[in-house]
Short mmCIF file of C-alpha atoms and ligand atoms in Angstrom, two decimals:
data_model
loop_
_atom_site.label_atom_id
_atom_site.label_comp_id
_atom_site.label_asym_id
_atom_site.label_seq_id
_atom_site.Cartn_x
_atom_site.Cartn_y
_atom_site.Cartn_z
CA MET T 1 0.00 0.00 0.00
CA ILE T 2 1.29 3.44 -0.90
CA ARG T 3 0.50 5.58 2.09
CA LEU T 4 2.23 8.91 1.62
CA LYS T 5 0.56 10.87 -1.09
CA THR T 6 2.67 14.03 -0.87
CA ASN T 7 6.33 14.57 -1.49
CA ASN T 8 8.33 14.72 1.71
CA ASP T 9 8.32 18.50 1.72
CA GLY T 10 4.53 18.66 1.64
CA ARG T 11 3.95 19.31 -2.05
CA ASN T 12 1.07 17.67 -3.87
CA LYS T 13 1.38 14.67 -6.16
CA LYS T 14 2.50 16.83 -9.08
CA GLY T 15 5.21 18.39 -6.94
CA ASP T 16 3.56 21.80 -6.56
CA PHE T 17 2.96 23.70 -3.38
CA MET T 18 -0.73 23.64 -2.70
CA LYS T 19 -3.84 25.75 -2.87
CA VAL T 20 -6.43 25.23 -0.17
CA LEU T 21 -9.97 26.50 0.25
CA VAL T 22 -11.24 26.96 3.82
CA ILE T 23 -15.01 27.10 4.29
CA GLY T 24 -16.34 29.23 7.16
CA SER T 25 -16.11 32.67 8.69
CA GLY T 26 -15.47 32.50 12.43
CA GLY T 27 -12.59 32.46 14.87
CA ARG T 28 -12.03 28.75 14.26
CA GLU T 29 -11.65 29.41 10.55
CA HIS T 30 -9.32 32.33 11.21
CA ALA T 31 -7.15 29.97 13.26
CA LEU T 32 -7.22 27.45 10.38
CA VAL T 33 -6.41 30.13 7.81
CA LYS T 34 -3.54 31.46 9.92
CA SER T 35 -1.97 28.02 10.39
CA LEU T 36 -2.44 27.06 6.74
CA SER T 37 -1.01 30.37 5.54
CA GLU T 38 2.08 29.67 7.66
CA SER T 39 2.46 26.12 6.30
CA LYS T 40 5.40 25.61 4.00
CA SER T 41 3.34 23.24 1.85
CA ILE T 42 0.74 25.86 1.06
CA LYS T 43 1.13 28.42 -1.67
CA LYS T 44 -2.25 30.08 -1.40
CA VAL T 45 -5.20 30.04 0.99
CA PHE T 46 -8.71 30.91 -0.19
CA VAL T 47 -11.50 31.32 2.30
CA CYS T 48 -15.26 31.51 1.82
CA PRO T 49 -17.01 33.51 3.18
CA GLY T 50 -14.18 34.49 5.55
CA ASN T 51 -14.02 37.73 7.52
CA VAL T 52 -12.10 41.00 7.38
CA GLY T 53 -9.46 39.78 9.81
CA MET T 54 -8.28 37.14 7.34
CA GLN T 55 -7.50 39.51 4.48
CA ALA T 56 -3.74 39.48 5.00
CA GLN T 57 -3.55 35.68 5.09
CA ALA T 58 -6.10 34.53 2.53
CA LYS T 59 -8.03 35.53 -0.53
CA ILE T 60 -11.62 36.04 0.48
CA ILE T 61 -14.12 34.48 -1.89
CA SER T 62 -17.75 35.39 -2.03
CA MET T 63 -19.88 32.35 -2.91
CA ASN T 64 -23.02 30.76 -1.61
CA ILE T 65 -21.67 27.66 0.12
CA LYS T 66 -25.11 26.07 -0.08
CA ASP T 67 -24.69 26.09 -3.84
CA HIS T 68 -22.49 23.03 -4.17
CA VAL T 69 -22.20 23.32 -7.94
CA GLN T 70 -20.69 26.79 -7.52
CA VAL T 71 -18.20 25.60 -4.88
CA VAL T 72 -17.16 22.61 -7.02
CA GLN T 73 -16.76 24.87 -10.04
CA PHE T 74 -14.59 27.29 -8.07
CA CYS T 75 -12.33 24.45 -6.92
CA LEU T 76 -11.97 23.01 -10.41
CA VAL T 77 -11.29 26.36 -12.09
CA ASN T 78 -8.76 27.39 -9.42
CA LYS T 79 -7.16 23.95 -9.16
CA ILE T 80 -7.73 23.73 -5.42
CA ASP T 81 -5.74 20.81 -3.98
CA PHE T 82 -8.00 20.32 -0.99
CA VAL T 83 -10.87 21.91 0.89
CA VAL T 84 -11.10 22.28 4.68
CA ILE T 85 -14.68 22.58 5.91
CA GLY T 86 -14.89 24.40 9.27
CA PRO T 87 -18.53 24.51 10.42
CA GLU T 88 -21.06 21.72 10.88
CA ASP T 89 -23.82 23.01 8.61
CA PRO T 90 -22.07 22.46 5.26
CA LEU T 91 -20.92 19.02 6.47
CA VAL T 92 -24.43 17.98 7.43
CA ASP T 93 -25.56 19.47 4.12
CA GLY T 94 -23.22 17.08 2.25
CA LEU T 95 -20.75 19.59 0.82
CA ALA T 96 -17.89 17.10 1.30
CA ASP T 97 -19.78 14.50 -0.77
CA SER T 98 -20.48 16.98 -3.58
CA LEU T 99 -16.79 17.88 -3.75
CA ARG T 100 -15.60 14.27 -3.55
CA ALA T 101 -17.98 13.32 -6.35
CA GLU T 102 -15.83 15.59 -8.55
CA LYS T 103 -12.59 14.13 -7.16
CA ILE T 104 -11.81 17.21 -5.05
CA ARG T 105 -10.08 16.24 -1.81
CA VAL T 106 -11.78 17.28 1.40
CA PHE T 107 -10.81 17.53 5.03
CA GLY T 108 -14.25 16.82 6.49
CA PRO T 109 -16.59 13.86 6.91
CA SER T 110 -19.30 12.68 4.54
CA LYS T 111 -22.91 13.66 5.05
CA GLN T 112 -23.63 10.24 6.55
CA ALA T 113 -20.78 10.52 9.07
CA ALA T 114 -21.73 14.13 9.89
CA GLN T 115 -25.01 12.73 11.22
CA LEU T 116 -23.00 11.99 14.36
CA GLU T 117 -23.32 15.72 14.95
CA GLY T 118 -26.41 16.44 12.86
CA SER T 119 -28.69 14.09 14.79
CA LYS T 120 -28.41 13.55 18.54
CA ILE T 121 -30.61 10.46 18.18
CA PHE T 122 -28.36 8.98 15.50
CA ALA T 123 -25.34 9.75 17.72
CA LYS T 124 -26.92 8.18 20.80
CA LYS T 125 -27.77 4.99 18.87
CA PHE T 126 -24.22 4.93 17.50
CA MET T 127 -22.74 5.30 21.02
CA LEU T 128 -24.89 2.47 22.31
CA LYS T 129 -23.94 0.25 19.37
CA ALA T 130 -20.27 1.07 19.93
CA ASN T 131 -20.52 0.49 23.68
CA VAL T 132 -19.37 4.03 24.45
CA PRO T 133 -20.41 5.13 27.96
CA THR T 134 -23.07 7.83 27.73
CA ALA T 135 -26.13 9.07 29.62
CA ASP T 136 -29.32 7.00 29.31
CA ALA T 137 -31.93 8.72 27.19
CA GLU T 138 -35.32 8.31 25.58
CA VAL T 139 -36.50 9.61 22.24
CA VAL T 140 -39.49 11.98 22.63
CA ASN T 141 -41.58 13.81 20.07
CA SER T 142 -44.32 15.67 21.95
CA VAL T 143 -44.94 17.43 25.25
CA ALA T 144 -46.92 14.41 26.46
CA SER T 145 -44.19 11.87 25.59
CA THR T 146 -41.57 14.12 27.23
CA MET T 147 -43.53 14.40 30.47
CA MET T 148 -44.20 10.67 30.48
CA ALA T 149 -40.53 9.83 29.95
CA ALA T 150 -39.62 12.30 32.72
CA GLU T 151 -41.33 10.05 35.27
CA THR T 152 -38.26 7.84 35.32
CA HIS T 153 -35.83 10.82 35.44
CA GLN T 154 -34.85 13.23 38.17
CA ALA T 155 -34.08 16.94 38.04
CA PRO T 156 -32.25 18.49 36.30
CA TYR T 157 -33.99 17.25 33.16
CA ILE T 158 -31.98 17.47 29.97
CA LEU T 159 -33.87 17.89 26.73
CA LYS T 160 -31.86 17.87 23.50
CA ALA T 161 -33.32 18.81 20.13
CA ASP T 162 -32.34 16.13 17.64
CA GLY T 163 -31.02 18.33 14.85
CA LEU T 164 -28.65 21.25 14.49
CA ALA T 165 -29.77 24.28 16.45
CA ALA T 166 -26.74 26.58 16.32
CA GLY T 167 -25.55 25.33 19.71
CA LYS T 168 -28.84 26.26 21.41
CA GLY T 169 -30.61 22.90 21.23
CA VAL T 170 -29.93 21.66 24.77
CA SER T 171 -32.21 22.73 27.65
CA ILE T 172 -31.20 21.95 31.21
CA CYS T 173 -34.39 22.18 33.23
CA LYS T 174 -34.41 22.54 37.01
CA ASN T 175 -37.93 21.18 37.45
CA LEU T 176 -40.89 19.69 35.60
CA ASP T 177 -42.42 23.11 34.87
CA GLU T 178 -39.26 24.19 33.09
CA LEU T 179 -39.15 20.90 31.21
CA LYS T 180 -42.74 21.32 30.08
CA SER T 181 -42.07 24.79 28.78
CA ALA T 182 -38.86 23.62 26.98
CA ALA T 183 -40.87 20.80 25.38
CA GLN T 184 -43.58 23.28 24.35
CA GLN T 185 -40.95 25.48 22.69
CA LEU T 186 -39.69 22.50 20.72
CA PHE T 187 -42.82 20.62 19.80
CA GLU T 188 -45.57 23.28 19.78
CA LYS T 189 -43.82 26.59 19.04
CA LYS T 190 -41.33 24.66 16.86
CA ILE T 191 -38.54 27.14 17.62
CA PHE T 192 -36.00 24.95 15.83
CA GLY T 193 -38.37 23.80 13.09
CA ALA T 194 -37.71 20.26 11.84
CA ALA T 195 -34.49 20.08 13.93
CA GLY T 196 -36.72 20.00 17.02
CA ALA T 197 -39.39 17.59 15.77
CA ARG T 198 -37.77 14.86 17.86
CA ALA T 199 -35.56 15.13 20.92
CA LEU T 200 -33.72 13.15 23.55
CA LEU T 201 -34.66 13.33 27.19
CA GLU T 202 -31.37 12.49 28.79
CA LYS T 203 -30.30 11.61 32.33
CA ASN T 204 -28.18 14.23 34.05
CA LEU T 205 -24.47 13.52 34.42
CA PRO T 206 -23.02 15.61 37.25
CA GLY T 207 -19.30 16.09 36.76
CA TYR T 208 -16.83 18.24 34.90
CA GLU T 209 -16.49 18.65 31.19
CA LEU T 210 -13.61 18.53 28.80
CA SER T 211 -13.18 18.35 25.05
CA ILE T 212 -11.16 15.78 23.17
CA LEU T 213 -10.49 16.12 19.48
CA VAL T 214 -8.91 13.48 17.29
CA LEU T 215 -7.91 13.52 13.66
CA THR T 216 -9.30 10.39 12.08
CA ASN T 217 -9.81 8.66 8.76
CA GLY T 218 -12.52 6.43 10.22
CA SER T 219 -10.01 3.71 10.96
CA ASN T 220 -6.94 5.22 12.64
CA PHE T 221 -6.73 8.32 14.76
CA GLN T 222 -4.33 10.77 16.36
CA ALA T 223 -5.53 12.52 19.50
CA LEU T 224 -4.84 16.22 20.00
CA PRO T 225 -4.04 17.53 23.49
CA LEU T 226 -7.12 17.95 25.69
CA ALA T 227 -8.74 21.35 25.81
CA GLN T 228 -11.12 23.01 28.18
CA ASP T 229 -13.85 25.31 26.97
CA HIS T 230 -15.76 27.69 29.24
CA LYS T 231 -19.32 27.70 28.02
CA ARG T 232 -21.09 29.97 30.49
CA LEU T 233 -21.09 33.67 29.70
CA LYS T 234 -19.84 34.91 33.04
CA ASP T 235 -17.12 34.28 35.58
CA ASN T 236 -17.61 31.40 38.01
CA ASP T 237 -19.71 29.60 35.43
CA VAL T 238 -22.84 31.66 35.77
CA GLY T 239 -25.06 33.18 33.10
CA PRO T 240 -26.36 31.62 29.91
CA ASN T 241 -24.63 28.89 27.92
CA THR T 242 -22.70 30.20 24.94
CA GLY T 243 -20.75 28.77 22.03
CA GLY T 244 -17.66 29.05 24.24
CA MET T 245 -16.13 32.07 26.02
CA GLY T 246 -12.56 30.87 26.13
CA THR T 247 -10.30 27.86 26.06
CA VAL T 248 -7.07 26.56 27.49
CA ALA T 249 -4.90 23.71 26.27
CA PRO T 250 -3.39 21.38 27.10
CA LEU T 251 -5.74 20.53 29.91
CA LYS T 252 -3.66 18.44 32.30
CA ILE T 253 -5.47 15.49 33.74
CA ALA T 254 -4.21 12.22 35.11
CA ASN T 255 -2.64 10.12 32.40
CA SER T 256 -4.78 7.19 33.48
CA LEU T 257 -7.96 9.22 32.91
CA GLU T 258 -6.77 10.42 29.51
CA GLN T 259 -6.03 6.81 28.54
CA LYS T 260 -9.46 5.77 29.78
CA ILE T 261 -11.10 8.42 27.59
CA ILE T 262 -9.19 7.08 24.59
CA ARG T 263 -9.92 3.45 25.41
CA LYS T 264 -13.59 3.77 26.38
CA ILE T 265 -14.74 6.54 24.05
CA ILE T 266 -12.40 7.23 21.13
CA GLU T 267 -11.30 3.71 20.19
CA PRO T 268 -14.79 2.19 20.14
CA SER T 269 -16.19 5.22 18.28
CA VAL T 270 -13.58 4.96 15.53
CA ALA T 271 -13.96 1.18 15.40
CA GLN T 272 -17.72 1.60 14.95
CA MET T 273 -17.15 4.07 12.10
CA LYS T 274 -15.06 1.44 10.41
CA LYS T 275 -17.69 -1.23 10.98
CA ASP T 276 -20.37 1.07 9.59
CA LYS T 277 -18.10 1.96 6.63
CA MET T 278 -18.43 5.67 7.31
CA LEU T 279 -16.35 7.95 5.12
CA PHE T 280 -14.71 10.11 7.75
CA ARG T 281 -11.65 12.22 7.01
CA GLY T 282 -11.41 15.01 9.51
CA VAL T 283 -11.93 15.76 13.18
CA LEU T 284 -14.02 13.84 15.65
CA PHE T 285 -14.62 16.06 18.66
CA VAL T 286 -16.19 14.50 21.71
CA GLY T 287 -17.68 16.44 24.59
CA VAL T 288 -16.83 14.37 27.66
CA MET T 289 -18.29 14.53 31.16
CA VAL T 290 -16.12 13.02 33.88
CA VAL T 291 -18.22 11.66 36.75
CA ASP T 292 -16.31 10.24 39.71
CA GLY T 293 -13.30 9.55 37.51
CA GLU T 294 -15.34 7.84 34.78
CA PRO T 295 -15.69 9.46 31.35
CA TYR T 296 -19.03 9.63 29.50
CA ALA T 297 -19.59 10.91 25.98
CA LEU T 298 -22.01 13.85 25.97
CA GLU T 299 -21.98 14.51 22.27
CA TYR T 300 -20.05 14.17 19.05
CA ASN T 301 -19.07 17.00 16.80
CA THR T 302 -17.63 16.16 13.42
CA ARG T 303 -15.48 19.27 13.03
CA PHE T 304 -13.00 21.38 14.91
CA GLY T 305 -14.32 23.14 18.03
CA ASP T 306 -14.62 26.89 18.27
CA PRO T 307 -12.71 28.18 20.29
CA GLU T 308 -10.84 24.87 20.92
CA THR T 309 -9.11 25.09 17.54
CA GLN T 310 -7.57 28.43 18.47
CA VAL T 311 -5.61 26.77 21.31
CA LEU T 312 -4.95 23.37 19.71
CA LEU T 313 -3.43 24.22 16.36
CA PRO T 314 -0.54 26.20 17.90
CA LEU T 315 0.48 23.11 19.91
CA ILE T 316 1.03 20.95 16.82
CA LYS T 317 4.61 20.82 15.57
CA ASN T 318 3.89 19.17 12.21
CA ASP T 319 3.30 21.15 9.04
CA LEU T 320 -0.47 21.52 9.18
CA GLY T 321 -0.93 21.97 5.45
CA LYS T 322 0.64 18.57 4.95
CA VAL T 323 -1.30 16.95 7.82
CA PHE T 324 -4.62 18.20 6.45
CA TYR T 325 -3.80 17.33 2.85
CA LEU T 326 -2.76 13.81 3.83
CA LEU T 327 -5.95 13.33 5.83
CA SER T 328 -8.00 14.55 2.87
CA ASN T 329 -6.34 11.62 1.06
CA GLY T 330 -7.27 9.25 3.88
CA PHE T 331 -3.95 9.10 5.71
CA VAL T 332 -3.49 10.12 9.36
CA GLU T 333 -0.01 11.47 9.94
CA ASP T 334 1.65 10.91 13.33
CA LEU T 335 1.45 14.15 15.25
CA GLN T 336 4.06 15.79 17.42
CA PHE T 337 3.37 18.51 19.91
CA ASN T 338 5.44 21.27 21.42
CA ASN T 339 5.35 21.53 25.18
CA LYS T 340 3.68 24.91 25.17
CA SER T 341 0.41 26.15 26.62
CA ALA T 342 -2.19 28.10 24.71
CA PHE T 343 -4.84 30.41 26.06
CA CYS T 344 -7.79 31.99 24.27
CA ILE T 345 -10.09 34.74 25.53
CA VAL T 346 -13.29 35.37 23.61
CA ASN T 347 -14.59 38.93 23.36
CA ALA T 348 -18.32 38.76 22.82
CA ALA T 349 -20.56 41.59 21.67
CA PRO T 350 -22.70 43.56 24.07
CA GLY T 351 -25.98 41.69 24.57
CA TYR T 352 -24.55 38.28 23.54
CA PRO T 353 -25.99 35.66 23.44
CA GLU T 354 -29.59 36.92 23.47
CA GLN T 355 -29.52 40.35 21.82
CA VAL T 356 -26.29 40.81 19.97
CA GLN T 357 -25.35 44.42 19.33
CA LYS T 358 -23.67 44.91 15.98
CA ASN T 359 -21.76 47.86 14.49
CA VAL T 360 -19.86 48.69 17.70
CA PRO T 361 -16.49 50.31 16.79
CA ILE T 362 -13.40 48.34 17.82
CA GLN T 363 -9.73 49.33 18.13
CA ILE T 364 -7.20 46.53 18.35
CA PRO T 365 -3.46 46.53 19.13
CA ALA T 366 -0.76 44.96 16.94
CA ASN T 367 -0.13 41.22 17.09
CA THR T 368 3.09 39.50 18.04
CA ASP T 369 4.07 35.93 17.19
CA GLU T 370 2.99 34.68 20.59
CA ALA T 371 0.02 36.89 21.38
CA TYR T 372 -2.41 37.74 18.64
CA ILE T 373 -6.00 38.48 17.82
CA LEU T 374 -8.13 36.27 15.62
CA HIS T 375 -11.32 37.65 14.17
CA ALA T 376 -14.66 35.92 14.55
CA GLY T 377 -17.62 38.30 14.08
CA THR T 378 -16.04 41.45 12.69
CA ALA T 379 -16.64 43.65 9.65
CA LYS T 380 -15.54 47.04 8.32
CA SER T 381 -17.91 50.00 8.18
CA PRO T 382 -18.10 51.93 4.88
CA ASP T 383 -15.45 54.36 6.22
CA GLY T 384 -13.07 51.52 7.08
CA GLN T 385 -13.67 51.31 10.83
CA LEU T 386 -13.47 47.82 12.35
CA ILE T 387 -16.87 47.00 13.86
CA SER T 388 -18.62 44.10 15.56
CA ALA T 389 -20.75 41.96 13.26
CA GLY T 390 -21.59 38.85 15.27
CA GLY T 391 -21.98 37.35 18.74
CA ARG T 392 -18.45 36.19 19.42
CA VAL T 393 -16.33 38.95 17.92
CA LEU T 394 -12.63 38.55 18.73
CA ASN T 395 -10.36 35.78 20.06
CA ILE T 396 -7.27 36.81 21.94
CA VAL T 397 -4.76 33.98 21.75
CA ALA T 398 -1.41 33.64 23.52
CA ILE T 399 1.14 30.85 23.48
CA ASP T 400 3.96 30.37 25.94
CA GLU T 401 6.15 27.78 27.60
CA SER T 402 4.09 28.07 30.77
CA PHE T 403 0.37 28.23 31.27
CA GLU T 404 0.65 31.21 33.63
CA LYS T 405 2.69 33.22 31.14
CA ALA T 406 0.32 32.42 28.29
CA LYS T 407 -2.54 33.59 30.48
CA GLN T 408 -0.74 36.83 31.42
CA LYS T 409 0.09 37.59 27.80
CA ALA T 410 -3.45 36.96 26.66
CA TYR T 411 -4.97 39.18 29.33
CA ALA T 412 -2.33 41.89 28.68
CA LEU T 413 -3.24 41.98 24.97
CA ASN T 414 -6.92 41.85 25.83
CA ALA T 415 -6.52 44.94 28.04
CA GLN T 416 -5.38 46.97 25.03
CA ILE T 417 -8.56 46.38 23.05
CA GLN T 418 -11.14 49.14 22.87
CA PHE T 419 -14.60 47.76 22.30
CA GLU T 420 -17.39 49.32 24.33
CA GLY T 421 -19.68 46.93 26.13
CA ARG T 422 -17.66 43.85 25.18
CA GLN T 423 -18.05 40.80 27.40
CA PHE T 424 -15.22 38.50 28.39
CA ARG T 425 -14.39 36.20 31.27
CA THR T 426 -11.62 37.01 33.70
CA ASP T 427 -11.40 33.54 35.27
CA LEU T 428 -10.47 31.40 32.26
CA GLY T 429 -8.33 28.40 33.11
CA SER T 430 -8.70 28.91 36.83
CA TYR T 431 -10.19 25.50 37.54
CA GLN T 432 -7.03 24.28 39.17
CA PHE T 433 -8.70 21.21 40.58
CA GLN T 434 -9.57 20.20 37.06
CA ARG T 435 -6.31 21.15 35.42
CA ASN T 436 -4.26 19.25 37.96
CA GLU T 437 -6.52 16.33 38.65
CA THR T 438 -4.53 13.28 39.56
P1 AMP E 501 -24.21 19.11 24.19
O1 AMP E 501 -24.53 20.05 23.05
O2 AMP E 501 -24.88 17.78 24.10
O3 AMP E 501 -22.75 19.06 24.55
O4 AMP E 501 -24.84 19.85 25.46
C1 AMP E 501 -24.56 21.18 25.79
C2 AMP E 501 -24.17 21.29 27.22
O5 AMP E 501 -25.19 20.76 28.05
C3 AMP E 501 -22.96 20.43 27.55
O6 AMP E 501 -21.78 21.12 27.25
C4 AMP E 501 -23.15 20.17 29.02
O7 AMP E 501 -22.70 21.28 29.77
C5 AMP E 501 -24.64 20.07 29.16
N1 AMP E 501 -25.09 18.66 29.10
C6 AMP E 501 -25.42 17.96 27.99
N2 AMP E 501 -25.79 16.71 28.30
C7 AMP E 501 -25.68 16.60 29.65
C8 AMP E 501 -25.92 15.55 30.57
N3 AMP E 501 -26.39 14.35 30.19
N4 AMP E 501 -25.69 15.81 31.88
C9 AMP E 501 -25.25 17.02 32.30
N5 AMP E 501 -25.02 18.05 31.47
C10 AMP E 501 -25.23 17.87 30.16
N1 LIG E 502 -16.73 25.04 21.66
C1 LIG E 502 -17.77 24.14 21.41
C2 LIG E 502 -18.03 23.83 20.00
O1 LIG E 502 -17.29 24.18 19.11
O2 LIG E 502 -19.04 23.20 19.75
#
């Protein structure tokens, strides 16, 4: 079997340095664009739809990514060597399949494999089949079936819309009244449309959460360092759930626990993909809850996390252009990591997550190699002023030999930003008991 499909210096099969198209527009995609633009295998990065912060590193392409014919055409005309799909929606929509049908290489799973993220019910059945530890759950499809299923549960009740709901599909309900109203929102008000036609009522797992991401071809995998996201809006984990207000990596946990997560969750998941003949070339990202030292899978994502990516890519020593290209060909390269720590602070817009305020002027300081700003929801006003244009607006990333120094650098850069009403957490990475768990 010929395994390596690039030349040793990361060029494509014809010996050229490569052109890559990144799909997406957030902070995760800015992190991907930055790393790919720094890769010695890559000659040019295109990004669609991108954001204004990426202009120096990539050519921004305006296309409707739901129009697969247009995306395929762009790749063929511009001789794109491979496409990296950032967000879940185009994956669940089958963009990877449309590209592969035209022999365009893709870093991203097939539509079938993306169901692991696109349907919580599909994922739960898959976990059970694979013998992956996870919370017990029932499938419900009405207020009545939810309330009946709840009779065998205890508070808090966890109701999860089956389909994609922009990260808002999980309700954690303190009592039966709250559960009833969450079920009414889903099944009667249909706030998520078809994505909420069915749901899981899941048993509560009380513990602490971490994220594990692995690069996989559906047969082999390479785990990235663990990361910790901070999902609540405010310090001390209060306020509403968000897409993620900041991340730290590597998250240090006992080696035995890390091995257990690999053995009990990752290995059986990848083995099941193989059994089910899923075409998976990309990232499997598992949300894990650790309860009394035992890991349980909360959910699968079939893409890089945002903002996990911002702190994971800088820890990889390999040439990322080459790693991603090889995986788009079905080969998982062995990864090596530096011994650094990475820290990411999210600046969210005033009013996030409920009532995002756009068009707020922003002033940002200059980047350095080890402390820099990635753009998520930014735009330029007609007179060229940087303004907020989304919920999570900026990511302040710092890398250093020590966790404490990375943290100091990130907060020092963060202090120089002018952005009225911005929201950020001041306690990121301060869960010492979790970071140092033995
Ligand atoms: P998910 O999108 O499934 O990761 O759920 C969103 C958030 O809800 C998770 O990050 C957890 O904080 C919480 N959550 C989900 N499922 C459970 C569960 N079974 N027990 C406790 N918390 C949960
Ligand atoms: N940070 C969580 C996610 O990307 O889903």
